Amino acid sequence: MKKCLSFRSAFIILLTIVVVTTSCSSIDCQLNGSVYCKYQLKDQYLNDVAFAYPLTVTLCDTDSGDYVIINSESNVSAIDIPMSYGNATDVLKFTLMVTDTIADEDTVYYVTTPHTDIIRITKTNEPFFESIDCAPRYNHTIEEVQSSHNFIDSLAINNKKVTNDASKKNIYIFLPSAN
């Protein structure tokens, strides 16, 4: 005589199969939805260089005001700065605190002066959906970069696609030669 599974036993087996198969799938959503633009400081020979003076970087003209991204950090050679989701242009203020030594007959004075450059990045914003289970993020395409020239010589777009790929530098900041 054959024994049939009871409804309860069949339900438990089916539930176990569903739980096991769904628990094996994994969704690798990124924890942070921000996409960072990567800046690299360069000299005229394309060598990586660093600021000798403390640098402060401020993200300007946001809906909520200005945000300090880096505050008085020394020996900066590369910077990762988040890009805005909806703005067509991001405005950054780079401020170097340069200390000069002034000496007269009896006294040495140290004078710290801020030197500021404004960088404008014109870009397009493209929504990117990894999965229906993940929050959307925005990738960007850099169209143009401009700066004032107080201590920055020039800017160059190295990789115009800004994604969450941390290995790619997007913008080179060229500093004047010391010669």
mmCIF file with all atom_site columns, C-alpha atoms in Angstrom:
data_model
loop_
_atom_site.group_PDB
_atom_site.id
_atom_site.type_symbol
_atom_site.label_atom_id
_atom_site.label_alt_id
_atom_site.label_comp_id
_atom_site.label_asym_id
_atom_site.label_entity_id
_atom_site.label_seq_id
_atom_site.pdbx_PDB_ins_code
_atom_site.Cartn_x
_atom_site.Cartn_y
_atom_site.Cartn_z
_atom_site.occupancy
_atom_site.B_iso_or_equiv
_atom_site.pdbx_formal_charge
_atom_site.auth_seq_id
_atom_site.auth_comp_id
_atom_site.auth_asym_id
_atom_site.auth_atom_id
_atom_site.pdbx_PDB_model_num
ATOM 1   C CA . MET A 1 1   ? 0.000  0.000  0.000   1.00 0.00 ? 1   MET A CA 1
ATOM 2   C CA . LYS A 1 2   ? 1.297  3.422  -0.998  1.00 0.00 ? 2   LYS A CA 1
ATOM 3   C CA . LYS A 1 3   ? 1.550  6.180  1.487   1.00 0.00 ? 3   LYS A CA 1
ATOM 4   C CA . CYS A 1 4   ? 0.674  9.647  0.230   1.00 0.00 ? 4   CYS A CA 1
ATOM 5   C CA . LEU A 1 5   ? 2.175  12.785 1.593   1.00 0.00 ? 5   LEU A CA 1
ATOM 6   C CA . SER A 1 6   ? -0.137 14.774 3.701   1.00 0.00 ? 6   SER A CA 1
ATOM 7   C CA . PHE A 1 7   ? -0.922 18.325 2.694   1.00 0.00 ? 7   PHE A CA 1
ATOM 8   C CA . ARG A 1 8   ? 1.065  19.580 5.641   1.00 0.00 ? 8   ARG A CA 1
ATOM 9   C CA . SER A 1 9   ? 4.197  17.600 4.700   1.00 0.00 ? 9   SER A CA 1
ATOM 10  C CA . ALA A 1 10  ? 3.936  18.672 1.059   1.00 0.00 ? 10  ALA A CA 1
ATOM 11  C CA . PHE A 1 11  ? 3.579  22.309 2.105   1.00 0.00 ? 11  PHE A CA 1
ATOM 12  C CA . ILE A 1 12  ? 6.655  22.122 4.377   1.00 0.00 ? 12  ILE A CA 1
ATOM 13  C CA . ILE A 1 13  ? 8.747  20.542 1.609   1.00 0.00 ? 13  ILE A CA 1
ATOM 14  C CA . LEU A 1 14  ? 7.600  23.159 -0.919  1.00 0.00 ? 14  LEU A CA 1
ATOM 15  C CA . LEU A 1 15  ? 8.271  25.999 1.522   1.00 0.00 ? 15  LEU A CA 1
ATOM 16  C CA . THR A 1 16  ? 11.760 24.612 2.227   1.00 0.00 ? 16  THR A CA 1
ATOM 17  C CA . ILE A 1 17  ? 12.556 24.464 -1.492  1.00 0.00 ? 17  ILE A CA 1
ATOM 18  C CA . VAL A 1 18  ? 11.378 28.051 -2.017  1.00 0.00 ? 18  VAL A CA 1
ATOM 19  C CA . VAL A 1 19  ? 13.372 29.369 0.948   1.00 0.00 ? 19  VAL A CA 1
ATOM 20  C CA . VAL A 1 20  ? 16.558 27.548 -0.081  1.00 0.00 ? 20  VAL A CA 1
ATOM 21  C CA . THR A 1 21  ? 16.412 28.631 -3.728  1.00 0.00 ? 21  THR A CA 1
ATOM 22  C CA . THR A 1 22  ? 15.623 32.265 -2.973  1.00 0.00 ? 22  THR A CA 1
ATOM 23  C CA . SER A 1 23  ? 18.214 32.534 -0.216  1.00 0.00 ? 23  SER A CA 1
ATOM 24  C CA . CYS A 1 24  ? 20.933 31.499 -2.662  1.00 0.00 ? 24  CYS A CA 1
ATOM 25  C CA . SER A 1 25  ? 20.386 34.460 -4.934  1.00 0.00 ? 25  SER A CA 1
ATOM 26  C CA . SER A 1 26  ? 22.352 37.528 -4.020  1.00 0.00 ? 26  SER A CA 1
ATOM 27  C CA . ILE A 1 27  ? 21.866 41.105 -5.082  1.00 0.00 ? 27  ILE A CA 1
ATOM 28  C CA . ASP A 1 28  ? 25.044 43.118 -4.919  1.00 0.00 ? 28  ASP A CA 1
ATOM 29  C CA . CYS A 1 29  ? 23.691 46.636 -4.599  1.00 0.00 ? 29  CYS A CA 1
ATOM 30  C CA . GLN A 1 30  ? 26.249 49.288 -3.847  1.00 0.00 ? 30  GLN A CA 1
ATOM 31  C CA . LEU A 1 31  ? 25.934 50.768 -0.392  1.00 0.00 ? 31  LEU A CA 1
ATOM 32  C CA . ASN A 1 32  ? 26.452 54.360 -1.493  1.00 0.00 ? 32  ASN A CA 1
ATOM 33  C CA . GLY A 1 33  ? 24.569 55.724 -4.507  1.00 0.00 ? 33  GLY A CA 1
ATOM 34  C CA . SER A 1 34  ? 27.072 58.533 -5.075  1.00 0.00 ? 34  SER A CA 1
ATOM 35  C CA . VAL A 1 35  ? 29.347 58.514 -8.086  1.00 0.00 ? 35  VAL A CA 1
ATOM 36  C CA . TYR A 1 36  ? 32.733 60.161 -7.575  1.00 0.00 ? 36  TYR A CA 1
ATOM 37  C CA . CYS A 1 37  ? 34.728 62.171 -10.099 1.00 0.00 ? 37  CYS A CA 1
ATOM 38  C CA . LYS A 1 38  ? 38.428 61.397 -9.707  1.00 0.00 ? 38  LYS A CA 1
ATOM 39  C CA . TYR A 1 39  ? 40.973 64.223 -9.999  1.00 0.00 ? 39  TYR A CA 1
ATOM 40  C CA . GLN A 1 40  ? 44.731 63.725 -10.333 1.00 0.00 ? 40  GLN A CA 1
ATOM 41  C CA . LEU A 1 41  ? 47.345 66.485 -9.932  1.00 0.00 ? 41  LEU A CA 1
ATOM 42  C CA . LYS A 1 42  ? 49.966 66.512 -12.688 1.00 0.00 ? 42  LYS A CA 1
ATOM 43  C CA . ASP A 1 43  ? 52.996 68.517 -13.729 1.00 0.00 ? 43  ASP A CA 1
ATOM 44  C CA . GLN A 1 44  ? 53.811 69.507 -17.313 1.00 0.00 ? 44  GLN A CA 1
ATOM 45  C CA . TYR A 1 45  ? 55.513 66.133 -17.906 1.00 0.00 ? 45  TYR A CA 1
ATOM 46  C CA . LEU A 1 46  ? 52.424 64.154 -16.777 1.00 0.00 ? 46  LEU A CA 1
ATOM 47  C CA . ASN A 1 47  ? 54.082 63.148 -13.500 1.00 0.00 ? 47  ASN A CA 1
ATOM 48  C CA . ASP A 1 48  ? 51.845 62.882 -10.438 1.00 0.00 ? 48  ASP A CA 1
ATOM 49  C CA . VAL A 1 49  ? 52.458 65.739 -8.004  1.00 0.00 ? 49  VAL A CA 1
ATOM 50  C CA . ALA A 1 50  ? 50.986 66.861 -4.680  1.00 0.00 ? 50  ALA A CA 1
ATOM 51  C CA . PHE A 1 51  ? 50.052 70.177 -3.114  1.00 0.00 ? 51  PHE A CA 1
ATOM 52  C CA . ALA A 1 52  ? 52.681 71.209 -0.582  1.00 0.00 ? 52  ALA A CA 1
ATOM 53  C CA . TYR A 1 53  ? 50.190 73.463 1.219   1.00 0.00 ? 53  TYR A CA 1
ATOM 54  C CA . PRO A 1 54  ? 46.929 72.556 2.988   1.00 0.00 ? 54  PRO A CA 1
ATOM 55  C CA . LEU A 1 55  ? 44.019 72.226 0.549   1.00 0.00 ? 55  LEU A CA 1
ATOM 56  C CA . THR A 1 56  ? 40.322 72.792 1.200   1.00 0.00 ? 56  THR A CA 1
ATOM 57  C CA . VAL A 1 57  ? 37.784 71.742 -1.447  1.00 0.00 ? 57  VAL A CA 1
ATOM 58  C CA . THR A 1 58  ? 34.217 73.034 -1.285  1.00 0.00 ? 58  THR A CA 1
ATOM 59  C CA . LEU A 1 59  ? 31.283 71.877 -3.421  1.00 0.00 ? 59  LEU A CA 1
ATOM 60  C CA . CYS A 1 60  ? 29.462 75.139 -4.171  1.00 0.00 ? 60  CYS A CA 1
ATOM 61  C CA . ASP A 1 61  ? 26.006 76.248 -5.229  1.00 0.00 ? 61  ASP A CA 1
ATOM 62  C CA . THR A 1 62  ? 24.100 73.191 -4.107  1.00 0.00 ? 62  THR A CA 1
ATOM 63  C CA . ASP A 1 63  ? 20.419 73.349 -3.195  1.00 0.00 ? 63  ASP A CA 1
ATOM 64  C CA . SER A 1 64  ? 21.319 73.022 0.491   1.00 0.00 ? 64  SER A CA 1
ATOM 65  C CA . GLY A 1 65  ? 24.314 75.368 0.439   1.00 0.00 ? 65  GLY A CA 1
ATOM 66  C CA . ASP A 1 66  ? 28.035 74.733 0.182   1.00 0.00 ? 66  ASP A CA 1
ATOM 67  C CA . TYR A 1 67  ? 29.707 71.533 1.402   1.00 0.00 ? 67  TYR A CA 1
ATOM 68  C CA . VAL A 1 68  ? 33.330 71.218 2.453   1.00 0.00 ? 68  VAL A CA 1
ATOM 69  C CA . ILE A 1 69  ? 34.592 67.973 0.905   1.00 0.00 ? 69  ILE A CA 1
ATOM 70  C CA . ILE A 1 70  ? 38.227 68.241 2.033   1.00 0.00 ? 70  ILE A CA 1
ATOM 71  C CA . ASN A 1 71  ? 39.272 70.450 4.941   1.00 0.00 ? 71  ASN A CA 1
ATOM 72  C CA . SER A 1 72  ? 42.905 71.605 5.169   1.00 0.00 ? 72  SER A CA 1
ATOM 73  C CA . GLU A 1 73  ? 44.506 68.370 4.021   1.00 0.00 ? 73  GLU A CA 1
ATOM 74  C CA . SER A 1 74  ? 48.213 68.415 3.135   1.00 0.00 ? 74  SER A CA 1
ATOM 75  C CA . ASN A 1 75  ? 50.125 66.428 0.500   1.00 0.00 ? 75  ASN A CA 1
ATOM 76  C CA . VAL A 1 76  ? 47.047 65.896 -1.665  1.00 0.00 ? 76  VAL A CA 1
ATOM 77  C CA . SER A 1 77  ? 47.797 64.360 -5.061  1.00 0.00 ? 77  SER A CA 1
ATOM 78  C CA . ALA A 1 78  ? 44.446 62.775 -5.951  1.00 0.00 ? 78  ALA A CA 1
ATOM 79  C CA . ILE A 1 79  ? 40.906 63.707 -4.980  1.00 0.00 ? 79  ILE A CA 1
ATOM 80  C CA . ASP A 1 80  ? 37.573 61.883 -5.259  1.00 0.00 ? 80  ASP A CA 1
ATOM 81  C CA . ILE A 1 81  ? 34.593 64.247 -5.200  1.00 0.00 ? 81  ILE A CA 1
ATOM 82  C CA . PRO A 1 82  ? 30.930 63.229 -5.507  1.00 0.00 ? 82  PRO A CA 1
ATOM 83  C CA . MET A 1 83  ? 29.018 64.639 -8.456  1.00 0.00 ? 83  MET A CA 1
ATOM 84  C CA . SER A 1 84  ? 25.551 66.125 -8.132  1.00 0.00 ? 84  SER A CA 1
ATOM 85  C CA . TYR A 1 85  ? 22.602 64.064 -9.343  1.00 0.00 ? 85  TYR A CA 1
ATOM 86  C CA . GLY A 1 86  ? 20.608 66.686 -11.190 1.00 0.00 ? 86  GLY A CA 1
ATOM 87  C CA . ASN A 1 87  ? 22.738 69.768 -11.798 1.00 0.00 ? 87  ASN A CA 1
ATOM 88  C CA . ALA A 1 88  ? 24.079 70.332 -15.307 1.00 0.00 ? 88  ALA A CA 1
ATOM 89  C CA . THR A 1 89  ? 27.145 72.067 -13.813 1.00 0.00 ? 89  THR A CA 1
ATOM 90  C CA . ASP A 1 90  ? 29.118 71.327 -10.661 1.00 0.00 ? 90  ASP A CA 1
ATOM 91  C CA . VAL A 1 91  ? 31.130 74.164 -9.132  1.00 0.00 ? 91  VAL A CA 1
ATOM 92  C CA . LEU A 1 92  ? 34.127 73.424 -6.907  1.00 0.00 ? 92  LEU A CA 1
ATOM 93  C CA . LYS A 1 93  ? 36.271 75.854 -4.949  1.00 0.00 ? 93  LYS A CA 1
ATOM 94  C CA . PHE A 1 94  ? 39.883 74.772 -4.354  1.00 0.00 ? 94  PHE A CA 1
ATOM 95  C CA . THR A 1 95  ? 41.628 76.853 -1.690  1.00 0.00 ? 95  THR A CA 1
ATOM 96  C CA . LEU A 1 96  ? 45.324 76.518 -0.855  1.00 0.00 ? 96  LEU A CA 1
ATOM 97  C CA . MET A 1 97  ? 46.553 78.106 2.370   1.00 0.00 ? 97  MET A CA 1
ATOM 98  C CA . VAL A 1 98  ? 50.016 79.316 1.362   1.00 0.00 ? 98  VAL A CA 1
ATOM 99  C CA . THR A 1 99  ? 52.377 80.362 4.158   1.00 0.00 ? 99  THR A CA 1
ATOM 100 C CA . ASP A 1 100 ? 55.077 82.856 3.277   1.00 0.00 ? 100 ASP A CA 1
ATOM 101 C CA . THR A 1 101 ? 58.004 83.874 5.453   1.00 0.00 ? 101 THR A CA 1
ATOM 102 C CA . ILE A 1 102 ? 58.745 87.564 5.794   1.00 0.00 ? 102 ILE A CA 1
ATOM 103 C CA . ALA A 1 103 ? 61.846 88.626 7.652   1.00 0.00 ? 103 ALA A CA 1
ATOM 104 C CA . ASP A 1 104 ? 63.036 92.058 8.701   1.00 0.00 ? 104 ASP A CA 1
ATOM 105 C CA . GLU A 1 105 ? 66.095 92.938 10.784  1.00 0.00 ? 105 GLU A CA 1
ATOM 106 C CA . ASP A 1 106 ? 64.935 91.391 14.061  1.00 0.00 ? 106 ASP A CA 1
ATOM 107 C CA . THR A 1 107 ? 61.792 89.346 13.422  1.00 0.00 ? 107 THR A CA 1
ATOM 108 C CA . VAL A 1 108 ? 60.520 86.584 11.168  1.00 0.00 ? 108 VAL A CA 1
ATOM 109 C CA . TYR A 1 109 ? 56.836 86.699 10.282  1.00 0.00 ? 109 TYR A CA 1
ATOM 110 C CA . TYR A 1 110 ? 54.729 83.925 8.841   1.00 0.00 ? 110 TYR A CA 1
ATOM 111 C CA . VAL A 1 111 ? 51.844 85.113 6.700   1.00 0.00 ? 111 VAL A CA 1
ATOM 112 C CA . THR A 1 112 ? 49.213 82.651 5.515   1.00 0.00 ? 112 THR A CA 1
ATOM 113 C CA . THR A 1 113 ? 47.265 83.686 2.448   1.00 0.00 ? 113 THR A CA 1
ATOM 114 C CA . PRO A 1 114 ? 44.413 81.799 0.800   1.00 0.00 ? 114 PRO A CA 1
ATOM 115 C CA . HIS A 1 115 ? 44.776 81.187 -2.939  1.00 0.00 ? 115 HIS A CA 1
ATOM 116 C CA . THR A 1 116 ? 41.510 80.100 -4.550  1.00 0.00 ? 116 THR A CA 1
ATOM 117 C CA . ASP A 1 117 ? 40.583 78.612 -7.916  1.00 0.00 ? 117 ASP A CA 1
ATOM 118 C CA . ILE A 1 118 ? 37.065 77.830 -9.085  1.00 0.00 ? 118 ILE A CA 1
ATOM 119 C CA . ILE A 1 119 ? 36.485 74.732 -11.230 1.00 0.00 ? 119 ILE A CA 1
ATOM 120 C CA . ARG A 1 120 ? 33.285 74.313 -13.272 1.00 0.00 ? 120 ARG A CA 1
ATOM 121 C CA . ILE A 1 121 ? 32.350 70.909 -14.666 1.00 0.00 ? 121 ILE A CA 1
ATOM 122 C CA . THR A 1 122 ? 29.588 70.839 -17.283 1.00 0.00 ? 122 THR A CA 1
ATOM 123 C CA . LYS A 1 123 ? 28.080 67.353 -17.536 1.00 0.00 ? 123 LYS A CA 1
ATOM 124 C CA . THR A 1 124 ? 25.117 65.233 -18.476 1.00 0.00 ? 124 THR A CA 1
ATOM 125 C CA . ASN A 1 125 ? 23.375 63.041 -15.901 1.00 0.00 ? 125 ASN A CA 1
ATOM 126 C CA . GLU A 1 126 ? 22.294 59.535 -16.888 1.00 0.00 ? 126 GLU A CA 1
ATOM 127 C CA . PRO A 1 127 ? 20.197 57.426 -14.494 1.00 0.00 ? 127 PRO A CA 1
ATOM 128 C CA . PHE A 1 128 ? 21.561 53.891 -14.135 1.00 0.00 ? 128 PHE A CA 1
ATOM 129 C CA . PHE A 1 129 ? 19.548 50.981 -12.743 1.00 0.00 ? 129 PHE A CA 1
ATOM 130 C CA . GLU A 1 130 ? 21.456 47.861 -11.691 1.00 0.00 ? 130 GLU A CA 1
ATOM 131 C CA . SER A 1 131 ? 18.440 45.943 -10.500 1.00 0.00 ? 131 SER A CA 1
ATOM 132 C CA . ILE A 1 132 ? 14.872 46.602 -9.499  1.00 0.00 ? 132 ILE A CA 1
ATOM 133 C CA . ASP A 1 133 ? 15.963 45.739 -5.967  1.00 0.00 ? 133 ASP A CA 1
ATOM 134 C CA . CYS A 1 134 ? 18.714 48.404 -5.902  1.00 0.00 ? 134 CYS A CA 1
ATOM 135 C CA . ALA A 1 135 ? 18.419 52.147 -5.566  1.00 0.00 ? 135 ALA A CA 1
ATOM 136 C CA . PRO A 1 136 ? 19.194 54.027 -8.799  1.00 0.00 ? 136 PRO A CA 1
ATOM 137 C CA . ARG A 1 137 ? 22.424 55.922 -9.229  1.00 0.00 ? 137 ARG A CA 1
ATOM 138 C CA . TYR A 1 138 ? 23.484 58.516 -11.762 1.00 0.00 ? 138 TYR A CA 1
ATOM 139 C CA . ASN A 1 139 ? 26.447 58.158 -14.069 1.00 0.00 ? 139 ASN A CA 1
ATOM 140 C CA . HIS A 1 140 ? 27.743 61.290 -15.766 1.00 0.00 ? 140 HIS A CA 1
ATOM 141 C CA . THR A 1 141 ? 29.444 62.345 -18.974 1.00 0.00 ? 141 THR A CA 1
ATOM 142 C CA . ILE A 1 142 ? 31.793 65.310 -18.626 1.00 0.00 ? 142 ILE A CA 1
ATOM 143 C CA . GLU A 1 143 ? 31.303 67.754 -21.470 1.00 0.00 ? 143 GLU A CA 1
ATOM 144 C CA . GLU A 1 144 ? 33.607 70.593 -20.423 1.00 0.00 ? 144 GLU A CA 1
ATOM 145 C CA . VAL A 1 145 ? 35.881 71.686 -17.568 1.00 0.00 ? 145 VAL A CA 1
ATOM 146 C CA . GLN A 1 146 ? 36.990 75.239 -16.821 1.00 0.00 ? 146 GLN A CA 1
ATOM 147 C CA . SER A 1 147 ? 38.966 76.888 -14.052 1.00 0.00 ? 147 SER A CA 1
ATOM 148 C CA . SER A 1 148 ? 40.288 80.191 -12.918 1.00 0.00 ? 148 SER A CA 1
ATOM 149 C CA . HIS A 1 149 ? 44.092 80.285 -12.987 1.00 0.00 ? 149 HIS A CA 1
ATOM 150 C CA . ASN A 1 150 ? 45.381 81.454 -9.606  1.00 0.00 ? 150 ASN A CA 1
ATOM 151 C CA . PHE A 1 151 ? 47.395 78.291 -8.949  1.00 0.00 ? 151 PHE A CA 1
ATOM 152 C CA . ILE A 1 152 ? 45.918 75.875 -11.502 1.00 0.00 ? 152 ILE A CA 1
ATOM 153 C CA . ASP A 1 153 ? 47.599 76.060 -14.891 1.00 0.00 ? 153 ASP A CA 1
ATOM 154 C CA . SER A 1 154 ? 45.006 74.032 -16.821 1.00 0.00 ? 154 SER A CA 1
ATOM 155 C CA . LEU A 1 155 ? 42.574 71.121 -16.713 1.00 0.00 ? 155 LEU A CA 1
ATOM 156 C CA . ALA A 1 156 ? 42.202 68.132 -19.039 1.00 0.00 ? 156 ALA A CA 1
ATOM 157 C CA . ILE A 1 157 ? 39.498 65.497 -19.312 1.00 0.00 ? 157 ILE A CA 1
ATOM 158 C CA . ASN A 1 158 ? 41.182 62.100 -19.108 1.00 0.00 ? 158 ASN A CA 1
ATOM 159 C CA . ASN A 1 159 ? 38.025 59.966 -18.963 1.00 0.00 ? 159 ASN A CA 1
ATOM 160 C CA . LYS A 1 160 ? 34.736 61.725 -19.643 1.00 0.00 ? 160 LYS A CA 1
ATOM 161 C CA . LYS A 1 161 ? 32.544 58.861 -18.332 1.00 0.00 ? 161 LYS A CA 1
ATOM 162 C CA . VAL A 1 162 ? 32.102 59.145 -14.549 1.00 0.00 ? 162 VAL A CA 1
ATOM 163 C CA . THR A 1 163 ? 30.864 55.878 -13.060 1.00 0.00 ? 163 THR A CA 1
ATOM 164 C CA . ASN A 1 164 ? 31.567 53.942 -9.887  1.00 0.00 ? 164 ASN A CA 1
ATOM 165 C CA . ASP A 1 165 ? 34.788 52.529 -11.418 1.00 0.00 ? 165 ASP A CA 1
ATOM 166 C CA . ALA A 1 166 ? 37.403 53.707 -8.912  1.00 0.00 ? 166 ALA A CA 1
ATOM 167 C CA . SER A 1 167 ? 40.350 52.768 -11.150 1.00 0.00 ? 167 SER A CA 1
ATOM 168 C CA . LYS A 1 168 ? 39.814 55.539 -13.721 1.00 0.00 ? 168 LYS A CA 1
ATOM 169 C CA . LYS A 1 169 ? 40.960 59.132 -13.262 1.00 0.00 ? 169 LYS A CA 1
ATOM 170 C CA . ASN A 1 170 ? 38.517 61.564 -14.851 1.00 0.00 ? 170 ASN A CA 1
ATOM 171 C CA . ILE A 1 171 ? 40.199 64.976 -14.705 1.00 0.00 ? 171 ILE A CA 1
ATOM 172 C CA . TYR A 1 172 ? 43.845 65.988 -14.638 1.00 0.00 ? 172 TYR A CA 1
ATOM 173 C CA . ILE A 1 173 ? 44.692 69.220 -12.829 1.00 0.00 ? 173 ILE A CA 1
ATOM 174 C CA . PHE A 1 174 ? 47.922 70.649 -14.211 1.00 0.00 ? 174 PHE A CA 1
ATOM 175 C CA . LEU A 1 175 ? 50.007 72.821 -11.918 1.00 0.00 ? 175 LEU A CA 1
ATOM 176 C CA . PRO A 1 176 ? 52.495 75.390 -13.213 1.00 0.00 ? 176 PRO A CA 1
ATOM 177 C CA . SER A 1 177 ? 56.066 74.225 -13.541 1.00 0.00 ? 177 SER A CA 1
ATOM 178 C CA . ALA A 1 178 ? 58.523 75.333 -10.881 1.00 0.00 ? 178 ALA A CA 1
ATOM 179 C CA . ASN A 1 179 ? 61.047 76.428 -13.552 1.00 0.00 ? 179 ASN A CA 1
#
